[in-house]
Amino acid sequence: MATKILLDEVRSNLKAIFLSAIKAVSPKRIIKDKVKLENETLYVENNSFLIGEKVYLVGFGKAVMNMAIELENILGNRLVKGIVSVPEISKDSIWTFDETSSFPNQKTTALQFQEGTVHNQPDNRSLNTTHDIIDLVESLTKTDTLIVLISGGGSALLYMPRPTIDSEDKIRLCKELQNSGADITEVNILRRKLSMVKGGGLARMAYPASIISLIISDIIDDPIDLIASGPTVYNPKSPEEVIAVLKKYNLFKTVESDLKYIITSTETFNDAPLLDSEKKFKHVNNIILANNMTAIEGARLEALRKKIVPIILQNNIKGDVHDVSLAYVHVTNLICLALNKTLTIEDFITSIDKSEIISLEAEKVKEIYSLIENVNHNGVVLIGAGEPTVKVTGTGKGGRNQELALYFSLDWLAKVKSNPLLAAYDVVIFSGGTDGQDGPTDAAGAFGYPAFAPMVYELLAILKSRRTQEIATFHSKKADKIADDVIPQDPCKRYLLSDYLKPISTKLTNQESNKITDEIDDIELLDIHEYEKKYKTELMIMEVERIIPENVLTENDSYNFFSRFMKGENLIKTGFTGTNVMDLHFIYIKKRDCMCEMNPKEEDLTVTSLDDHDLHIDPATIERHKSLRMQDFFKKDILDKAITRKIDIEKLNIKIIDENLRDPCCNKERKLPVIKTE
């Protein structure tokens, strides 16, 4: 991206496409378009159901609040009572996100909205709401109709562990499975086994009432037995599949004894009278109203309105988030080569088929290639959807969408380094969760582009240069002796302040020891503001080291990176959207126009300054700095010398990368990166 003005335009377009996708899966719109009531008959798409005078409703998930509100409009006085389990803050935020003109008067509604769960983890509130739901459905008779609303997030909002299980043990095991990199289907297989209401449990409790389940899918390929862990879908809950999942992630041996007993046991429910010949509940109809293809279509239409060519890849992207990034980089590279007329359709088909994560049929590939041949000056946007997984190895804060954006920025940068012709293309990714929540953060997702790493390293160089000048001023007579070390070349190495403190074996005199003790006492007497002022540059270096992308990904700290880098302008914060159809991924690609006569008022994207970023000092950083400094007092080379480093720009390839990114004139040849050897 050559200038910030162009980047702002791309981000604005991608955000509009993302919001249009979310609007397309608005639960209110879906119910209004697909559910009708005529006399005694309820029509749901191509299905029709006779209903009595008394209709009851229960719901659980991120999208069910608006579904319930619109259904009450349709059912009117037939709706006797409804209990809806929704995430925390839903009742406040939903009124600001969606159009509310047709919402019912909340004082006269038959619906009870009960909030629970934080960050998709069950709590006592969701447990209490589930008790209320069970009491309601168990009271129903054969003449009653029960409408069950189900969407993503429902597993945490309909929560009733087996009686012999400790609730905390169950939550801990599910969390361990998630953090090990398991996908949602694997996690829900475990949840289903350990629950009284999942895996058909709710339908069993509601018998003999007639059940109509209306579902918005948040799982790849729409498996109704796993969406919200399948509370209205019969499942034998065989122990073999649960054991296989736990063994896959090396967790089975460490499972608590009471959990292991349930996991390895065979179910004793006598469901035969309730099942038909296909082993489905006779009294239940499960209908999927929408999935992520609905959102993708909304995104496609918005891209066309903006005259950007949409290329839909697939809606079932899954796998480790870094593998997904590499797959997207592979496809993006091929698209750029095709746009550059250097890749034939035969080579395009052969090359794109090498990806395991993005697997496209030959006809689909031909369709994509034909679209590429007709791309206009506004570029293309690749559209994918699904739910990658993250293996949590660090203690930071972030989400899979932010990690995908950051991984892609690094992986695409590496691809540009290997083929500088690619620097002639503007490439920006946006990855976002349709529920408006990416992990335990307030962001829906983030943008990513290849200038991230060069800009962070430039910040580090600025600060280290400043520190060198400070030391030179303070130790003017010894300035020539300051170390001139180099940051290691390995781009995956973690650059932490502690790496700069090399132990030095030495014996101190009593006078030196007393002096050090006095200096330590002086440090302890400084309050936090005085300490920050005294060591501001060193502390800022530590904060920048925290946002080096490789460090961020190791610590799973992507939210800290995006909040600080460019003061958060690469985050999108929609708030709670009231829907959920997994994640959406958009990759914008456009061959850059000749910049020979670039408007001097347009700010060069890769030129950065400290003021462009949020480099505030965390208290934890101050404490860590104190600890490191005190350790180093007992060395002859004090910290002032130890942290001073000179970055070899060419060794990190940053200079070459920057020149390719910021100087993409169509008349200039691309420069190959130069790597120095020792």
XYZ file of C-alpha atoms in Angstrom, residues 9-443:
435
model
C -10.031 3.830 1.142
C -9.394 0.077 1.022
C -10.177 -0.349 4.715
C -13.379 1.641 4.295
C -14.478 -0.569 1.390
C -13.671 -3.810 3.207
C -15.479 -2.633 6.325
C -18.569 -1.801 4.252
C -18.442 -5.254 2.643
C -18.122 -6.894 6.074
C -21.038 -4.932 7.549
C -23.202 -5.774 4.531
C -22.438 -9.448 5.121
C -23.541 -9.111 8.751
C -26.708 -7.297 7.709
C -27.535 -10.154 5.331
C -27.666 -12.539 8.301
C -29.666 -10.225 10.536
C -31.883 -12.639 12.521
C -34.763 -10.178 12.363
C -34.584 -10.081 8.565
C -34.195 -13.863 8.295
C -37.295 -14.568 10.397
C -39.306 -11.885 8.616
C -38.380 -13.275 5.188
C -38.708 -16.991 5.935
C -41.439 -17.436 8.556
C -45.143 -16.719 7.949
C -48.337 -17.492 9.873
C -51.642 -18.052 8.085
C -54.558 -19.142 10.250
C -53.440 -22.361 11.976
C -50.428 -22.962 9.759
C -46.874 -21.785 10.359
C -44.831 -21.669 7.156
C -41.051 -21.920 7.431
C -39.526 -21.682 3.955
C -40.940 -24.759 2.157
C -42.203 -26.413 5.345
C -45.637 -26.037 6.925
C -46.759 -26.916 10.445
C -50.168 -26.935 12.089
C -49.952 -25.199 15.436
C -52.445 -24.936 18.263
C -53.618 -21.985 20.281
C -50.690 -22.274 22.675
C -47.157 -21.805 21.442
C -44.109 -21.698 23.690
C -40.612 -20.583 22.815
C -37.115 -21.143 24.133
C -33.871 -19.945 22.625
C -30.152 -19.832 23.275
C -27.314 -18.277 21.318
C -25.909 -15.005 20.051
C -28.522 -14.591 17.303
C -31.704 -15.681 19.072
C -32.764 -12.402 20.663
C -33.857 -10.782 17.411
C -35.236 -14.095 16.171
C -37.483 -14.249 19.227
C -38.583 -10.626 18.945
C -39.619 -11.022 15.312
C -41.366 -14.331 16.017
C -43.438 -12.671 18.719
C -44.547 -10.143 16.103
C -45.631 -13.031 13.871
C -47.270 -15.236 16.513
C -49.023 -12.495 18.455
C -51.255 -13.779 21.271
C -50.537 -17.403 20.400
C -47.180 -17.046 22.110
C -47.869 -17.892 25.731
C -44.353 -17.711 27.108
C -40.768 -17.593 25.957
C -37.435 -17.901 27.765
C -34.412 -16.743 25.798
C -30.828 -17.207 27.009
C -28.568 -14.534 25.522
C -24.983 -13.342 26.094
C -24.149 -10.640 28.583
C -24.903 -7.053 27.397
C -27.261 -8.335 24.669
C -30.301 -6.516 26.031
C -28.531 -3.159 25.863
C -26.454 -3.484 22.708
C -29.086 -5.067 20.463
C -31.172 -1.910 20.522
C -28.335 0.137 19.085
C -27.078 -2.286 16.424
C -30.325 -3.282 14.698
C -33.288 -1.381 13.306
C -35.909 -1.475 16.056
C -39.053 0.133 14.645
C -40.999 -3.148 14.641
C -39.759 -4.388 18.006
C -42.536 -5.204 20.478
C -43.331 -3.219 23.577
C -41.038 -4.785 26.132
C -43.557 -4.148 28.926
C -46.175 -6.399 27.312
C -43.945 -9.048 25.768
C -44.339 -12.731 26.593
C -40.584 -13.128 26.240
C -38.085 -13.272 29.066
C -34.531 -12.418 28.035
C -32.011 -13.737 30.534
C -28.343 -12.870 30.149
C -25.394 -15.087 30.923
C -21.870 -16.088 29.888
C -18.828 -13.962 29.224
C -16.579 -14.782 26.253
C -18.473 -17.973 25.380
C -17.883 -19.592 28.758
C -20.886 -20.869 30.778
C -21.571 -19.450 34.223
C -24.143 -19.669 37.010
C -26.488 -17.330 35.156
C -26.670 -19.596 32.110
C -27.082 -22.568 34.465
C -30.034 -20.893 36.207
C -31.621 -19.949 32.882
C -31.279 -23.548 31.713
C -33.115 -24.690 34.845
C -35.948 -22.312 33.892
C -35.995 -23.641 30.326
C -36.153 -27.241 31.556
C -39.020 -26.415 33.919
C -40.927 -24.868 31.022
C -40.441 -27.639 28.454
C -41.137 -30.446 30.929
C -44.547 -28.898 31.650
C -45.707 -29.063 28.017
C -48.355 -31.439 26.694
C -49.082 -33.160 23.395
C -51.255 -30.271 22.193
C -48.541 -27.668 22.744
C -46.072 -26.394 20.170
C -42.529 -25.526 21.237
C -40.383 -23.345 19.006
C -36.681 -23.703 19.777
C -34.316 -21.011 18.499
C -30.692 -22.098 18.152
C -27.571 -20.253 17.036
C -23.841 -20.076 17.628
C -22.904 -19.538 21.254
C -25.787 -21.736 22.369
C -23.533 -24.355 23.940
C -22.499 -21.929 26.681
C -25.998 -20.482 27.101
C -27.815 -23.818 27.450
C -25.727 -25.375 30.179
C -26.613 -28.331 32.374
C -23.754 -30.714 33.266
C -24.396 -34.304 34.306
C -25.248 -34.402 38.043
C -22.085 -36.300 38.996
C -19.768 -33.837 37.259
C -18.094 -30.874 38.903
C -18.986 -27.844 36.792
C -15.529 -26.287 37.043
C -13.879 -29.543 35.955
C -16.084 -29.670 32.868
C -15.394 -26.047 31.920
C -11.663 -26.555 32.465
C -11.528 -29.658 30.246
C -13.445 -27.950 27.434
C -11.119 -24.941 27.673
C -8.028 -27.158 27.563
C -9.392 -28.829 24.448
C -10.016 -25.454 22.789
C -6.554 -24.159 23.682
C -4.996 -27.309 22.240
C -6.245 -26.310 18.791
C -9.450 -28.376 18.585
C -12.133 -27.044 16.264
C -15.708 -26.331 17.320
C -17.031 -29.708 16.157
C -14.523 -31.528 18.352
C -15.251 -29.308 21.349
C -19.000 -29.805 20.929
C -18.594 -33.585 20.737
C -17.146 -33.372 24.253
C -19.761 -30.882 25.466
C -22.555 -33.065 24.120
C -21.359 -36.091 26.067
C -21.052 -34.238 29.368
C -24.450 -32.508 29.195
C -28.005 -33.343 30.226
C -29.592 -31.083 27.601
C -27.258 -31.378 24.613
C -27.252 -34.247 22.120
C -31.066 -34.417 22.065
C -31.527 -33.987 25.804
C -33.796 -30.939 25.499
C -36.034 -32.658 22.924
C -36.349 -35.676 25.203
C -37.445 -33.443 28.094
C -40.033 -31.625 25.938
C -41.758 -34.788 24.699
C -44.666 -35.134 23.815
C -44.925 -31.489 22.665
C -44.305 -30.817 18.970
C -40.966 -29.072 18.421
C -39.951 -26.755 15.592
C -36.258 -25.867 15.805
C -35.134 -22.840 13.811
C -31.364 -22.742 13.443
C -28.768 -20.218 12.281
C -25.643 -22.263 11.672
C -22.218 -21.286 12.981
C -20.418 -24.514 12.072
C -18.828 -25.564 8.798
C -21.139 -27.746 6.663
C -24.117 -27.131 9.012
C -24.114 -30.326 11.144
C -27.380 -29.883 13.084
C -26.264 -32.409 15.698
C -23.344 -30.142 16.643
C -24.730 -26.596 16.317
C -25.050 -25.530 19.978
C -24.170 -29.211 20.587
C -27.477 -30.440 19.117
C -30.061 -30.104 21.929
C -32.959 -31.140 19.662
C -31.133 -33.768 17.590
C -30.910 -37.390 18.690
C -27.388 -38.659 19.258
C -26.305 -41.905 20.941
C -23.347 -40.064 22.520
C -21.020 -42.986 21.948
C -17.907 -42.848 24.125
C -15.599 -43.845 21.256
C -15.773 -40.527 19.392
C -15.209 -38.482 22.562
C -12.236 -40.609 23.586
C -10.780 -40.273 20.078
C -10.977 -36.467 20.262
C -9.304 -36.314 23.683
C -6.563 -38.728 22.648
C -5.900 -36.697 19.503
C -4.884 -33.761 21.709
C -3.189 -35.882 24.413
C -5.778 -35.008 27.054
C -7.460 -38.332 27.800
C -4.916 -39.575 30.340
C -5.241 -36.444 32.470
C -9.060 -36.362 32.610
C -10.527 -36.293 36.135
C -12.003 -39.616 37.295
C -15.650 -38.462 37.468
C -15.396 -36.964 33.981
C -13.676 -40.062 32.646
C -16.452 -42.264 34.024
C -19.097 -40.299 32.092
C -16.961 -40.088 28.951
C -16.385 -43.852 28.824
C -19.948 -44.857 29.721
C -22.740 -45.932 27.358
C -26.024 -44.004 27.466
C -28.979 -45.678 29.208
C -31.848 -43.542 27.865
C -34.624 -45.578 26.231
C -35.224 -43.352 23.209
C -36.530 -46.039 20.860
C -40.242 -45.038 21.221
C -39.333 -41.432 20.301
C -37.375 -42.285 17.132
C -38.382 -42.976 13.558
C -36.748 -45.468 11.200
C -33.917 -42.994 10.484
C -33.238 -42.566 14.210
C -34.612 -39.049 14.288
C -37.004 -37.729 16.914
C -40.574 -38.105 15.616
C -41.777 -34.975 17.404
C -38.981 -32.668 16.202
C -38.404 -30.736 12.985
C -34.983 -29.087 12.668
C -34.649 -26.368 10.020
C -31.542 -24.361 9.151
C -32.618 -20.848 8.186
C -29.219 -19.329 7.387
C -25.500 -19.990 7.335
C -22.362 -18.209 6.219
C -23.279 -18.522 2.529
C -26.054 -16.027 3.261
C -23.425 -13.624 4.602
C -21.081 -14.284 1.681
C -23.837 -13.384 -0.764
C -24.388 -10.115 1.087
C -20.661 -9.394 0.844
C -20.604 -10.248 -2.856
C -23.412 -7.820 -3.648
C -21.741 -4.995 -1.717
C -18.446 -5.579 -3.544
C -20.281 -5.327 -6.859
C -21.905 -2.084 -5.730
C -18.417 -0.733 -5.139
C -17.325 -2.012 -8.567
C -14.824 -4.412 -6.988
C -14.785 -7.879 -8.552
C -15.750 -10.462 -5.885
C -14.153 -13.905 -6.068
C -15.755 -16.402 -3.697
C -13.311 -19.103 -2.654
C -15.134 -21.339 -0.178
C -17.158 -21.165 3.017
C -15.560 -24.020 4.942
C -12.058 -22.774 5.701
C -10.629 -24.563 8.724
C -7.308 -25.605 10.199
C -4.538 -23.974 12.199
C -4.636 -20.209 11.761
C -1.066 -20.036 10.417
C -1.768 -22.798 7.903
C -4.856 -20.872 6.802
C -2.721 -17.753 6.362
C -0.232 -19.643 4.196
C -3.082 -21.055 2.100
C -4.477 -17.568 1.520
C -0.999 -16.285 0.620
C -0.649 -19.126 -1.889
C -3.944 -18.246 -3.589
C -3.252 -14.493 -3.444
C 0.110 -15.050 -5.113
C -1.547 -16.972 -7.955
C -4.193 -14.276 -8.383
C -1.473 -11.607 -8.658
C 0.453 -13.648 -11.218
C -2.732 -14.174 -13.214
C -3.487 -10.449 -13.074
C 0.057 -9.860 -14.297
C -0.605 -12.172 -17.283
C 2.320 -14.392 -16.283
C 0.257 -17.460 -15.363
C -1.758 -19.492 -17.850
C -5.065 -21.057 -16.925
C -3.452 -24.508 -17.040
C -0.726 -23.457 -14.605
C -3.326 -21.678 -12.482
C -5.429 -24.847 -12.160
C -2.390 -27.003 -11.409
C -0.936 -24.612 -8.836
C -4.109 -23.792 -6.930
C -4.845 -27.473 -6.455
C -1.754 -27.826 -4.247
C -3.476 -26.254 -1.249
C -5.088 -28.665 1.220
C -7.014 -25.965 3.081
C -8.437 -24.213 0.023
C -9.501 -26.988 -2.318
C -11.390 -25.857 -5.411
C -13.016 -27.873 -8.167
C -11.660 -27.406 -11.686
C -14.832 -25.640 -12.841
C -14.604 -23.230 -9.918
C -10.974 -22.470 -10.768
C -11.904 -21.770 -14.391
C -14.654 -19.442 -13.185
C -12.145 -17.579 -11.008
C -9.669 -17.273 -13.868
C -12.336 -15.842 -16.173
C -13.211 -13.257 -13.521
C -9.546 -12.287 -13.230
C -9.334 -11.664 -16.972
C -12.083 -9.046 -16.654
C -10.873 -7.224 -13.552
C -11.227 -3.448 -13.711
C -9.062 -0.764 -12.128
C -10.885 -1.164 -8.792
C -9.308 -4.562 -8.163
C -10.677 -7.797 -6.746
C -11.687 -9.065 -3.328
C -11.251 -12.712 -2.404
C -13.998 -13.928 -0.071
C -13.601 -16.872 2.255
C -15.357 -17.999 5.407
C -15.025 -20.591 8.111
C -13.439 -20.991 11.508
C -9.671 -21.485 11.851
C -8.250 -22.682 15.144
C -5.524 -21.307 17.392
C -3.235 -23.327 19.604
C -2.713 -21.168 22.674
C 0.924 -21.149 23.792
C 1.180 -17.717 25.405
C -0.561 -15.624 28.016
C -1.573 -12.675 25.857
C -4.962 -11.433 24.720
C -6.316 -11.820 21.213
C -8.498 -13.779 18.825
C -8.172 -15.984 15.772
C -9.190 -13.213 13.360
C -6.549 -10.826 14.656
C -3.961 -13.612 14.552
C -4.916 -14.461 10.972
C -4.520 -10.819 9.906
C -1.119 -10.600 11.589
C 0.123 -13.933 10.243
C -0.989 -12.953 6.745
C 0.891 -9.646 6.971
C 4.122 -11.524 7.740
C 3.548 -14.359 5.280
C 2.684 -12.011 2.433
C 5.743 -9.903 3.250
C 7.883 -13.038 2.949
C 6.250 -13.799 -0.396
C 7.011 -10.274 -1.630
C 10.639 -10.726 -0.574
C 10.855 -13.942 -2.583
C 9.238 -12.374 -5.653
C 9.556 -8.559 -5.716
C 7.164 -8.359 -8.686
C 4.399 -8.846 -6.118
C 5.261 -5.486 -4.545
C 3.449 -3.882 -7.481
C 0.155 -5.062 -5.932
C -1.744 -3.598 -3.023
C -2.835 -6.490 -0.818
C -4.891 -6.037 2.355
C -6.688 -8.700 4.377
C -9.589 -8.256 6.755
C -10.670 -11.104 8.998
C -13.639 -10.656 11.304
C -16.142 -12.558 13.420
C -19.751 -12.021 12.413
C -20.774 -11.955 16.078
C -18.661 -8.831 16.609
C -16.404 -10.557 19.107
C -12.997 -11.985 18.273
C -11.868 -14.006 21.266
C -12.072 -12.302 24.677
C -11.741 -8.829 23.115
C -14.032 -5.962 22.124
C -12.940 -6.160 18.472
